[in-house]
Amino acid sequence: MKIKKYNPTWEHIKLFIWVILIFELLLFCLALAVGKNAGFAFAFRVCFWLGLIIAAVFLSIFLLNFLGIVTFSFSAHIRGTIFKKKAPSPARVLNIYDFPVLKSILRDADHVDVKTVEGEVNLAEFIAAMLSFRPPWLIFFYRIRKVFVRLLGMRQDENPEMLRPLDAEDVPFAPGKTASFFIVRHASKDRFWIVETPDDMHLQAFLGIFKKKNNYRKNTFYVMTVVHYKHWTGFIYFNVIRPFHHLVVKQMALAGVK
């Protein structure tokens, strides 16, 4: 199985494109609403110029991100040339044959990504801290997501602020037990933890956390996300939130080792 290398700048570009499209759609709806009273010609003219201003701002951001892509690729090439060593990819650092349960989960997956962090905590401590990470900006993201999910007719999860923070001793490892809004599917204490989101007709998603001891008295943790689309709404939903997904999971993983 080949896993694409994650370039964060591309994810930013996708986010900006989606934001532009959403803004333009909102402006169009605003023109239709205001046009009934102020006149459609005036309303569309105002929204047209507002749209141009928004597009110009995001085009500038787009160009900056394009520069970031070039810089990212160039620096990776230079590092490889100087040190004769490529950055480890998820496919190399996480051997699927060490975890046979992954074979069925990864088969025909529509999306796979792996985030890597290091810390001096054990697996249960890492999971507890990661799932208890709920800063205000994350709660705000979930509130926006709730509106979007309702529009697509998808399942509603509990709000993060309503969930009880986890302690390390409370992390379940028995299949079928729940942690936050995840259901444990496969687990081995202090080795790996694979959970699934509740059953949904739109998509199937797994979160896998794997621990590997390194040579510096620290543990390396691999946080894997696997998504299977079951309906076109699942495809739309995940690709809209994909840039936020990378940001949120990476910050949760960093919180897990702090």
Coordinates of C-alpha atoms in Angstrom, one line a residue, residues 36-208:
K36 CA -36.1 41.9 -3.3
N37 CA -36.1 45.2 -1.6
A38 CA -33.1 47.1 -3.0
G39 CA -33.3 45.9 -6.5
F40 CA -31.5 42.9 -8.0
A41 CA -29.2 45.0 -10.2
F42 CA -27.8 47.0 -7.3
A43 CA -27.6 43.9 -5.0
F44 CA -25.7 41.8 -7.5
R45 CA -23.4 44.7 -8.3
V46 CA -22.4 45.2 -4.7
C47 CA -21.9 41.4 -4.2
F48 CA -19.9 41.3 -7.3
W49 CA -17.4 43.8 -6.0
L50 CA -17.3 42.2 -2.6
G51 CA -16.6 38.9 -4.3
L52 CA -13.7 40.5 -6.3
I53 CA -12.2 41.9 -3.1
I54 CA -12.5 38.5 -1.3
A55 CA -11.1 36.7 -4.3
A56 CA -8.1 39.1 -4.5
V57 CA -7.3 38.6 -0.8
F58 CA -7.4 34.8 -1.1
L59 CA -5.5 34.9 -4.4
S60 CA -2.7 36.6 -2.5
I61 CA -2.8 33.9 0.1
F62 CA -2.9 31.3 -2.6
L63 CA 0.3 32.7 -4.2
L64 CA 2.0 32.7 -0.8
N65 CA 1.1 29.1 -0.4
F66 CA 2.3 28.2 -3.8
L67 CA 5.6 29.8 -2.8
G68 CA 5.4 27.6 0.3
I69 CA 5.0 24.4 -1.9
V70 CA 8.1 25.3 -3.9
T71 CA 10.1 26.0 -0.7
F72 CA 8.9 22.8 0.9
S73 CA 9.8 20.7 -2.1
F74 CA 13.2 22.4 -2.6
S75 CA 14.2 22.1 1.0
A76 CA 13.2 18.4 1.0
H77 CA 15.3 17.8 -2.1
I78 CA 18.3 19.7 -0.6
R79 CA 18.1 17.7 2.6
G80 CA 18.0 14.5 0.6
T81 CA 21.0 15.6 -1.5
I82 CA 23.1 16.7 1.4
F83 CA 22.4 14.0 3.9
K84 CA 21.7 11.2 1.4
K85 CA 18.7 10.3 3.4
K86 CA 15.0 10.7 2.7
A87 CA 12.5 11.7 5.3
P88 CA 10.8 8.6 6.7
S89 CA 7.3 8.1 5.1
P90 CA 4.4 6.6 7.1
A91 CA 4.7 3.5 5.0
R92 CA 8.3 2.9 6.2
V93 CA 8.0 3.9 9.9
L94 CA 4.8 1.9 10.5
N95 CA 5.2 -1.7 9.3
I96 CA 1.7 -3.1 8.5
Y97 CA 3.0 -6.6 9.2
D98 CA 3.7 -5.7 12.8
F99 CA -0.1 -5.1 13.2
P100 CA -2.0 -7.8 11.2
V101 CA -5.3 -6.2 12.3
L102 CA -4.5 -3.3 10.0
K103 CA -4.8 -5.4 6.8
S104 CA -8.6 -5.4 6.8
I105 CA -8.9 -1.8 8.0
L106 CA -6.6 -0.5 5.3
R107 CA -8.0 -2.6 2.5
D108 CA -9.7 -0.3 -0.2
A109 CA -9.4 2.7 2.1
D110 CA -10.2 6.1 0.5
H111 CA -8.0 8.1 2.8
V112 CA -5.0 7.2 5.0
D113 CA -2.7 9.6 6.9
V114 CA -0.3 9.2 9.8
K115 CA 1.0 11.9 12.2
T116 CA 4.1 11.2 14.2
V117 CA 5.2 12.6 17.6
E118 CA 7.6 11.7 20.3
G119 CA 7.3 11.9 24.1
E120 CA 8.0 10.3 27.5
V121 CA 4.5 9.2 28.2
N122 CA 3.0 5.7 27.9
L123 CA 0.2 4.8 25.5
A124 CA -2.7 5.2 28.0
E125 CA -1.3 8.6 29.1
F126 CA -0.9 9.7 25.4
I127 CA -4.5 8.6 24.5
A128 CA -6.0 10.3 27.6
A129 CA -4.2 13.6 27.0
M130 CA -5.0 13.5 23.3
L131 CA -8.7 12.9 23.7
S132 CA -8.9 15.5 26.5
F133 CA -7.5 18.2 24.3
R134 CA -10.4 20.7 23.9
P135 CA -9.2 24.3 23.4
P136 CA -11.8 27.0 22.6
W137 CA -10.8 27.1 18.9
L138 CA -11.5 23.3 18.6
I139 CA -14.9 23.7 20.2
F140 CA -15.6 26.5 17.7
F141 CA -14.6 24.2 14.8
Y142 CA -17.0 21.6 16.1
R143 CA -19.9 24.0 16.3
I144 CA -19.3 25.0 12.6
R145 CA -19.0 21.3 11.7
K146 CA -22.3 20.6 13.5
V147 CA -24.2 23.0 11.1
F148 CA -22.5 21.5 8.0
V149 CA -23.2 17.9 9.2
R150 CA -26.9 18.8 9.7
L151 CA -27.1 20.1 6.2
L152 CA -25.7 16.7 4.8
G153 CA -28.0 14.7 7.1
M154 CA -25.1 13.0 8.8
R155 CA -24.8 11.7 12.4
Q156 CA -24.4 14.2 15.2
D157 CA -21.6 13.6 17.7
E158 CA -21.6 14.9 21.2
N159 CA -20.1 18.4 21.6
P160 CA -16.5 18.2 22.9
E161 CA -17.2 20.5 25.9
M162 CA -19.9 18.0 27.0
L163 CA -17.5 15.0 27.1
R164 CA -15.7 14.2 30.4
P165 CA -11.9 14.5 30.2
L166 CA -10.1 11.1 30.4
D167 CA -7.5 10.0 32.9
A168 CA -4.9 7.4 31.8
E169 CA -6.5 4.7 34.0
D170 CA -9.9 5.3 32.4
V171 CA -8.7 4.5 28.8
P172 CA -10.4 1.3 27.8
F173 CA -8.6 -1.5 25.9
A174 CA -11.4 -4.1 25.7
P175 CA -13.1 -4.3 22.3
G176 CA -16.6 -2.8 22.3
K177 CA -15.8 -0.3 25.1
T178 CA -16.2 3.4 24.4
A179 CA -13.8 6.4 24.9
S180 CA -15.1 9.9 24.0
F181 CA -17.3 9.1 20.9
F182 CA -15.0 6.3 19.7
I183 CA -15.6 2.5 20.0
V184 CA -12.6 0.3 20.7
R185 CA -12.1 -2.4 18.0
H186 CA -8.6 -3.7 18.5
A187 CA -6.1 -2.9 21.3
S188 CA -3.0 -4.2 23.1
K189 CA -2.0 -2.5 26.3
D190 CA 1.0 -0.1 25.8
R191 CA 1.4 -1.2 22.2
F192 CA -1.6 -0.1 20.0
W193 CA -5.1 1.2 20.2
I194 CA -7.5 1.1 17.2
V195 CA -11.0 2.6 17.5
E196 CA -13.9 3.4 15.2
T197 CA -16.5 6.1 15.0
P198 CA -20.1 5.0 15.6
D199 CA -21.9 3.4 12.6
D200 CA -22.8 5.9 9.9
M201 CA -24.4 5.4 6.5
H202 CA -22.1 8.1 4.9
L203 CA -18.6 7.0 5.9
Q204 CA -16.6 4.6 8.1
A205 CA -13.6 6.1 10.0
F206 CA -10.9 4.5 12.2
L207 CA -8.3 6.1 14.4
G208 CA -5.2 4.0 15.2

